[in-house]
CSV table of C-alpha atoms and ligand atoms in Angstrom, one decimal:
chain,number,residue,atom,x,y,z
K,1,MET,CA,-1.5,-54.6,4.7
K,2,ARG,CA,-3.3,-53.7,1.4
K,3,ILE,CA,-6.3,-52.0,3.1
K,4,ILE,CA,-4.2,-50.2,5.4
K,5,ARG,CA,-2.0,-49.0,2.8
K,6,CYS,CA,-5.1,-48.0,0.5
K,7,ARG,CA,-6.4,-45.9,3.5
K,8,LEU,CA,-3.2,-44.4,4.1
K,9,ASN,CA,-3.0,-43.2,0.8
K,10,ARG,CA,-6.4,-41.7,0.9
K,11,LEU,CA,-5.5,-40.0,4.1
K,12,ILE,CA,-2.3,-38.4,2.3
K,13,LYS,CA,-4.3,-37.7,-0.8
K,14,THR,CA,-6.6,-35.8,1.2
K,15,SER,CA,-4.3,-34.2,3.1
K,16,ILE,CA,-2.1,-33.0,0.4
K,17,CYS,CA,-5.7,-31.7,-1.4
K,18,ALA,CA,-6.3,-30.0,1.7
K,19,THR,CA,-3.0,-28.6,1.7
K,20,LEU,CA,-3.2,-27.1,-1.5
K,21,LEU,CA,-6.6,-25.6,-1.4
K,22,ILE,CA,-5.4,-23.7,1.8
K,23,SER,CA,-2.4,-22.3,0.1
K,24,LEU,CA,-4.5,-21.5,-3.1
K,25,VAL,CA,-7.0,-19.4,-0.9
K,26,TYR,CA,-3.9,-18.0,1.0
K,27,VAL,CA,-2.0,-17.1,-2.3
K,28,ILE,CA,-5.2,-15.7,-3.7
K,29,SER,CA,-6.3,-13.6,-0.6
K,30,LEU,CA,-2.3,-12.1,-0.7
K,31,VAL,CA,-2.9,-11.2,-4.2
K,32,VAL,CA,-6.1,-9.4,-3.7
K,33,ILE,CA,-4.7,-7.3,-0.5
K,34,THR,CA,-1.7,-6.7,-2.6
K,35,VAL,CA,-3.8,-5.4,-5.6
K,36,LYS,CA,-6.2,-3.5,-3.3
K,37,GLU,CA,-3.1,-1.8,-1.4
K,38,ASN,CA,-1.5,-0.7,-4.8
K,39,GLN,CA,-4.7,0.8,-6.1
K,40,CYS,CA,-4.9,4.6,-5.8
K,41,SER,CA,-8.2,6.3,-4.5
K,42,ASN,CA,-9.6,9.9,-5.9
K,43,GLU,CA,-9.7,11.2,-2.3
K,44,GLU,CA,-5.7,10.2,-1.7
K,45,SER,CA,-4.9,11.8,-4.9
K,46,LEU,CA,-6.9,15.0,-4.3
K,47,HIS,CA,-5.4,15.3,-1.0
K,48,PHE,CA,-1.9,14.8,-3.0
K,49,ILE,CA,-2.6,17.9,-5.2
K,50,GLU,CA,-3.8,19.9,-2.1
K,51,ASP,CA,-0.4,19.3,-0.3
K,52,LEU,CA,1.5,20.3,-3.4
K,53,CYS,CA,-0.2,23.4,-3.9
K,54,GLU,CA,0.1,24.1,-0.2
K,55,ASP,CA,4.0,23.6,-0.9
K,56,TYR,CA,3.6,26.1,-3.8
K,57,LYS,CA,1.7,28.7,-1.7
K,58,SER,CA,4.2,28.6,1.0
K,59,HIS,CA,6.9,28.9,-1.7
K,60,ARG,CA,8.5,25.4,-0.9
K,61,VAL,CA,8.1,24.3,-4.4
K,62,GLU,CA,8.2,26.2,-7.9
K,63,GLY,CA,7.6,25.0,-11.6
K,64,ARG,CA,6.3,26.3,-15.1
K,65,LEU,CA,2.7,24.6,-14.5
K,66,CYS,CA,2.4,25.4,-10.4
K,67,GLU,CA,0.0,28.0,-11.4
K,68,ALA,CA,-1.7,26.0,-13.6
K,69,ILE,CA,-2.3,23.3,-11.0
K,70,CYS,CA,-3.1,25.3,-7.9
K,71,GLU,CA,-4.6,28.8,-9.0
K,72,SER,CA,-5.9,29.0,-12.4
K,73,LYS,CA,-7.0,25.4,-12.6
K,74,ASP,CA,-6.4,25.0,-16.3
K,75,ILE,CA,-5.0,21.6,-15.2
K,76,ILE,CA,-7.9,19.8,-13.7
K,77,PHE,CA,-7.6,16.5,-11.9
K,78,GLN,CA,-9.5,13.7,-13.5
K,79,LYS,CA,-8.9,10.2,-12.0
K,80,CYS,CA,-5.9,8.3,-10.5
K,81,ALA,CA,-4.3,5.4,-12.4
K,82,ASN,CA,-2.8,2.5,-10.1
K,83,TYR,CA,0.1,3.1,-8.4
K,84,ARG,CA,2.6,1.4,-10.5
K,85,GLY,CA,6.2,0.7,-9.2
K,86,GLY,CA,5.8,3.5,-6.7
K,87,LYS,CA,4.6,6.2,-8.7
K,88,VAL,CA,2.0,8.6,-8.2
K,89,VAL,CA,0.1,8.6,-11.9
K,90,LEU,CA,-2.7,10.9,-12.4
K,91,LEU,CA,-4.8,11.7,-15.1
K,92,ALA,CA,-5.9,15.2,-15.9
K,93,GLN,CA,-7.1,17.5,-18.3
K,94,CYS,CA,-5.0,20.3,-19.3
K,95,ASN,CA,-6.5,23.3,-20.9
K,96,GLY,CA,-4.7,25.5,-23.1
K,97,ARG,CA,-1.3,25.1,-20.9
K,98,CYS,CA,0.2,22.0,-22.1
K,99,GLN,CA,-0.1,22.5,-26.0
K,100,GLU,CA,-1.0,25.9,-26.8
K,101,GLY,CA,-4.5,26.8,-27.6
K,102,LYS,CA,-5.5,23.1,-27.2
K,103,ASN,CA,-7.3,21.1,-24.4
K,104,VAL,CA,-5.6,18.0,-24.1
K,105,LYS,CA,-5.2,14.9,-21.5
K,106,ALA,CA,-2.2,14.8,-19.8
K,107,VAL,CA,-0.6,12.7,-16.9
K,108,ILE,CA,0.8,14.1,-13.6
K,109,LYS,CA,3.2,12.1,-12.1
K,110,THR,CA,6.1,11.8,-9.6
K,111,LYS,CA,7.8,8.9,-7.4
K,112,ARG,CA,6.1,8.2,-4.4
K,113,TRP,CA,9.0,9.3,-1.9
K,114,GLU,CA,7.9,7.4,1.4
K,115,GLY,CA,10.4,4.6,2.0
K,116,HIS,CA,12.6,6.1,-0.7
K,117,HIS,CA,15.9,7.8,0.7
K,118,PHE,CA,16.0,11.5,-0.8
K,119,GLU,CA,18.4,14.1,0.5
K,120,PRO,CA,17.7,17.6,-0.4
K,121,LEU,CA,20.5,19.6,-1.4
K,122,ASN,CA,20.5,22.0,1.6
K,123,LEU,CA,22.9,24.7,-0.1
K,124,GLY,CA,24.4,27.7,1.5
K,125,THR,CA,22.6,31.0,1.4
K,126,HIS,CA,23.0,34.8,1.7
K,127,GLY,CA,21.4,36.4,4.9
K,128,ASN,CA,18.4,37.5,2.2
K,129,LYS,CA,18.2,33.6,1.8
K,130,SER,CA,19.3,33.5,-2.2
K,131,LEU,CA,22.1,31.2,-3.1
K,132,THR,CA,25.7,32.1,-3.0
K,133,ALA,CA,27.8,31.9,-6.1
K,134,ASP,CA,29.5,28.5,-4.7
K,135,SER,CA,26.3,27.2,-3.9
K,136,LEU,CA,25.1,27.5,-7.4
K,137,LYS,CA,28.5,25.9,-8.6
K,138,ILE,CA,28.2,23.2,-6.3
K,139,ALA,CA,24.4,22.7,-7.5
K,140,LYS,CA,25.5,22.4,-11.0
K,141,THR,CA,28.4,19.8,-10.2
K,142,LEU,CA,26.0,17.5,-8.4
K,143,MET,CA,23.3,18.0,-11.0
K,144,ASN,CA,26.0,16.8,-13.6
K,145,ASP,CA,27.3,14.2,-11.5
K,146,LEU,CA,23.8,12.6,-11.2
K,147,ILE,CA,22.7,13.2,-14.7
K,148,TYR,CA,26.1,11.5,-16.1
K,149,SER,CA,25.9,8.8,-13.7
K,150,THR,CA,22.5,8.0,-14.5
K,151,THR,CA,22.1,8.3,-18.3
K,152,LYS,CA,26.0,8.5,-19.5
K,153,VAL,CA,25.0,12.0,-21.1
K,154,ASN,CA,27.5,14.8,-20.4
K,155,MET,CA,25.6,17.9,-19.8
K,156,GLY,CA,28.9,20.0,-18.7
K,157,SER,CA,28.9,21.7,-22.1
K,158,ILE,CA,25.5,22.9,-22.0
K,159,LYS,CA,25.6,26.6,-20.7
K,160,ASP,CA,22.5,26.4,-18.7
K,161,ILE,CA,21.7,23.3,-17.3
K,162,PHE,CA,18.8,24.4,-15.3
K,163,GLU,CA,17.1,26.0,-18.2
K,164,LYS,CA,18.0,22.7,-20.5
K,165,LEU,CA,16.3,20.5,-17.6
K,166,TRP,CA,13.7,22.7,-15.9
K,167,GLU,CA,11.5,23.6,-18.8
K,168,MET,CA,11.7,27.4,-17.8
K,169,ASP,CA,14.0,30.1,-17.9
K,170,PHE,CA,16.0,30.0,-14.7
K,171,THR,CA,17.6,33.5,-14.6
K,172,SER,CA,14.5,35.4,-15.6
K,173,PHE,CA,12.5,33.5,-13.2
K,174,VAL,CA,14.6,34.4,-10.5
K,175,LYS,CA,14.6,38.0,-11.4
K,176,SER,CA,10.9,38.2,-11.5
K,177,ALA,CA,10.0,36.0,-8.4
K,178,ARG,CA,8.5,38.3,-5.8
K,179,TYR,CA,10.0,36.4,-2.6
K,180,PRO,CA,13.0,35.9,-1.3
K,181,GLY,CA,15.4,32.9,-2.1
K,182,ALA,CA,13.3,31.6,-5.2
K,183,ASP,CA,16.6,30.5,-6.9
K,184,ASN,CA,17.4,28.0,-3.9
K,185,VAL,CA,13.5,26.7,-4.4
K,186,VAL,CA,14.3,26.4,-8.2
K,187,ILE,CA,17.1,24.3,-7.5
K,188,GLU,CA,15.5,22.0,-5.0
K,189,SER,CA,12.3,21.7,-7.1
K,190,LEU,CA,14.8,20.3,-10.1
K,191,TRP,CA,17.0,18.2,-7.9
K,192,LYS,CA,14.0,16.2,-6.8
K,193,LEU,CA,13.1,16.1,-10.5
K,194,LEU,CA,16.4,14.9,-11.3
K,195,ASN,CA,16.6,12.1,-8.9
K,196,GLN,CA,13.7,10.4,-10.6
K,197,ASP,CA,15.2,8.3,-13.5
K,198,GLU,CA,12.0,8.4,-15.8
K,199,TYR,CA,12.3,12.5,-15.8
K,200,LEU,CA,15.8,12.2,-16.0
K,201,PHE,CA,15.6,9.7,-19.2
K,202,MET,CA,12.8,11.8,-20.5
K,203,SER,CA,14.3,15.1,-20.3
K,204,VAL,CA,17.6,14.1,-22.0
K,205,ASN,CA,15.8,12.4,-24.7
K,206,LYS,CA,13.2,14.8,-25.4
K,207,ASP,CA,14.3,15.6,-29.0
K,208,SER,CA,13.0,12.3,-29.8
K,209,HIS,CA,9.7,11.4,-31.4
K,210,PHE,CA,9.0,8.7,-29.4
K,211,ILE,CA,9.5,9.7,-26.1
K,212,PRO,CA,6.3,11.6,-24.5
K,213,LYS,CA,6.4,15.1,-24.0
K,214,ILE,CA,7.2,16.8,-20.6
K,215,TYR,CA,4.7,19.9,-20.6
K,216,GLY,CA,6.2,21.2,-17.2
K,217,THR,CA,6.5,20.6,-13.6
K,218,CYS,CA,5.7,21.4,-10.1
K,219,GLY,CA,7.9,20.8,-7.5
K,220,GLY,CA,9.1,17.3,-7.6
K,221,VAL,CA,6.0,16.4,-9.9
K,222,TYR,CA,6.0,16.5,-13.7
K,223,VAL,CA,3.1,16.9,-16.3
K,224,MET,CA,3.4,14.8,-19.4
K,225,GLU,CA,2.0,13.9,-22.5
K,226,TYR,CA,-0.8,11.5,-22.5
K,227,ALA,CA,0.5,9.2,-25.0
K,228,PRO,CA,-2.0,5.8,-24.8
K,229,SER,CA,-0.6,2.7,-26.6
K,230,GLY,CA,-3.8,2.9,-29.1
K,231,GLU,CA,-5.0,0.7,-31.4
K,232,ASN,CA,-1.7,-0.5,-32.5
K,233,LEU,CA,-1.5,-2.6,-29.4
K,234,ASN,CA,-5.0,-2.8,-28.7
K,235,SER,CA,-6.3,-4.7,-32.4
K,236,SER,CA,-3.8,-4.9,-35.2
K,237,PRO,CA,-0.8,-7.3,-34.2
K,238,SER,CA,1.4,-5.1,-36.3
K,239,ILE,CA,2.3,-1.7,-37.3
K,240,PHE,CA,2.7,-2.8,-40.7
K,241,THR,CA,-1.0,-3.5,-41.2
K,242,ALA,CA,-2.0,-0.1,-40.2
K,243,LYS,CA,-3.8,1.7,-42.7
K,244,LYS,CA,-1.9,4.9,-42.8
K,245,GLY,CA,1.6,5.7,-44.2
K,246,GLY,CA,3.2,4.6,-47.3
K,247,TRP,CA,6.2,2.2,-47.2
K,248,VAL,CA,8.9,4.6,-47.1
K,249,GLU,CA,7.5,6.3,-43.9
K,250,ARG,CA,6.8,2.9,-42.3
K,251,ALA,CA,10.5,1.7,-42.8
K,252,SER,CA,11.7,5.0,-41.5
K,253,ILE,CA,9.4,4.6,-38.4
K,254,ALA,CA,10.8,1.1,-38.1
K,255,LEU,CA,14.6,2.2,-38.2
K,256,GLN,CA,13.7,4.8,-35.4
K,257,ILE,CA,12.4,2.2,-33.3
K,258,LEU,CA,15.3,-0.1,-33.9
K,259,ASP,CA,17.7,3.0,-32.9
K,260,ILE,CA,15.8,3.3,-29.7
K,261,CYS,CA,16.3,-0.3,-29.1
K,262,GLN,CA,19.9,-0.1,-29.4
K,263,SER,CA,20.2,2.9,-27.4
K,264,LEU,CA,18.6,1.3,-24.6
K,265,ASP,CA,20.9,-1.3,-24.6
K,266,ILE,CA,24.2,0.5,-25.2
K,267,ASP,CA,23.5,4.2,-24.3
K,268,PHE,CA,23.5,3.6,-20.5
K,269,HIS,CA,25.5,2.4,-17.9
K,270,GLU,CA,23.6,-0.6,-17.9
K,271,PRO,CA,21.0,-2.2,-20.6
K,272,LEU,CA,17.8,-0.8,-20.1
K,273,HIS,CA,15.1,-3.5,-21.0
K,274,PHE,CA,11.5,-3.8,-20.4
K,275,CYS,CA,10.3,-6.7,-18.8
K,276,ASP,CA,6.7,-6.3,-18.9
K,277,VAL,CA,5.4,-4.9,-22.2
K,278,ARG,CA,1.3,-4.7,-22.0
K,279,LYS,CA,-1.0,-2.4,-22.8
K,280,LYS,CA,-1.7,-1.5,-19.3
K,281,THR,CA,1.8,-0.7,-18.5
K,282,LEU,CA,2.5,1.1,-21.8
K,283,ASP,CA,-0.4,3.5,-21.2
S,1,NAG,C1,21.2,38.8,-1.6
S,1,NAG,O1,22.4,39.3,-1.0
S,1,NAG,C2,23.3,39.1,-2.0
S,1,NAG,C3,25.0,39.5,-1.2
S,1,NAG,O2,24.6,40.4,-0.2
S,1,NAG,C4,23.6,40.0,-3.3
S,1,NAG,O3,24.8,39.6,-4.1
S,1,NAG,C5,22.2,39.3,-4.0
S,1,NAG,O4,22.0,40.4,-5.4
S,1,NAG,C6,21.0,39.6,-3.0
S,1,NAG,N1,19.8,39.0,-3.7
S,1,NAG,C7,18.5,39.5,-3.7
S,1,NAG,C8,17.6,38.9,-4.5
S,1,NAG,O5,18.4,40.6,-3.0
């Protein structure tokens, strides 16, 4: 009896081992496949920029930096970063167009729209393709509602919501546009931007020191400050051991960071928590 039990045990152990091993191999290959699928390629990114510029040249998108990306090439694609959480994230060199007189690194970003539901506004236009006064009103109301429902910020009192959120003077742009219906193209581009929480969050909070700057946009794509987490997260475990800055300055920075934490907790409809704080996700 004993011998049989022992053999049985061994058999069970072996099969458990084999099952575990097979599961492990399966999980590892799943992870590898997922990582590969989430990785971007430079070729694919160049296609992405080509498509954007095609849209710009045929007047389907507008933005302050379209010309720099598509014509003067002052913004040059360098390499793509991982697609994180369904975003396109491209690192670029920006010569003179992001910070005046300076050549800086910048990040080109947008949501990956495949698989996401997105409705263009499809507003009513005159025969000459420009928006009717009613359409403009509808656009303002819809944008206001969207901004409020996402950020709890009420933009209603701001005289021109387009200028505040579009990084460009709407009225003078439309006046100087050399093709019909430019106002409609601008509104649709802005609508696509506002449908991205990250863009909305950064535009609404753009006066804060800690929010990366938005340099400009092109269609639903925005170009923002390259803000690597730097040495603070890389080596030194605490900002208090950093070399520069006196006590008062450090205390003030600490207070501002606490303000941001509080704001993320109470200023939105739901508390906003970052669950994945690593150097890589903060870059
Ligand atoms: C388009 O037509 C409307 C109505 O006729 C007019 O008010 C508007 O100024 C025109 N826009 C342009 C850009 O010509």
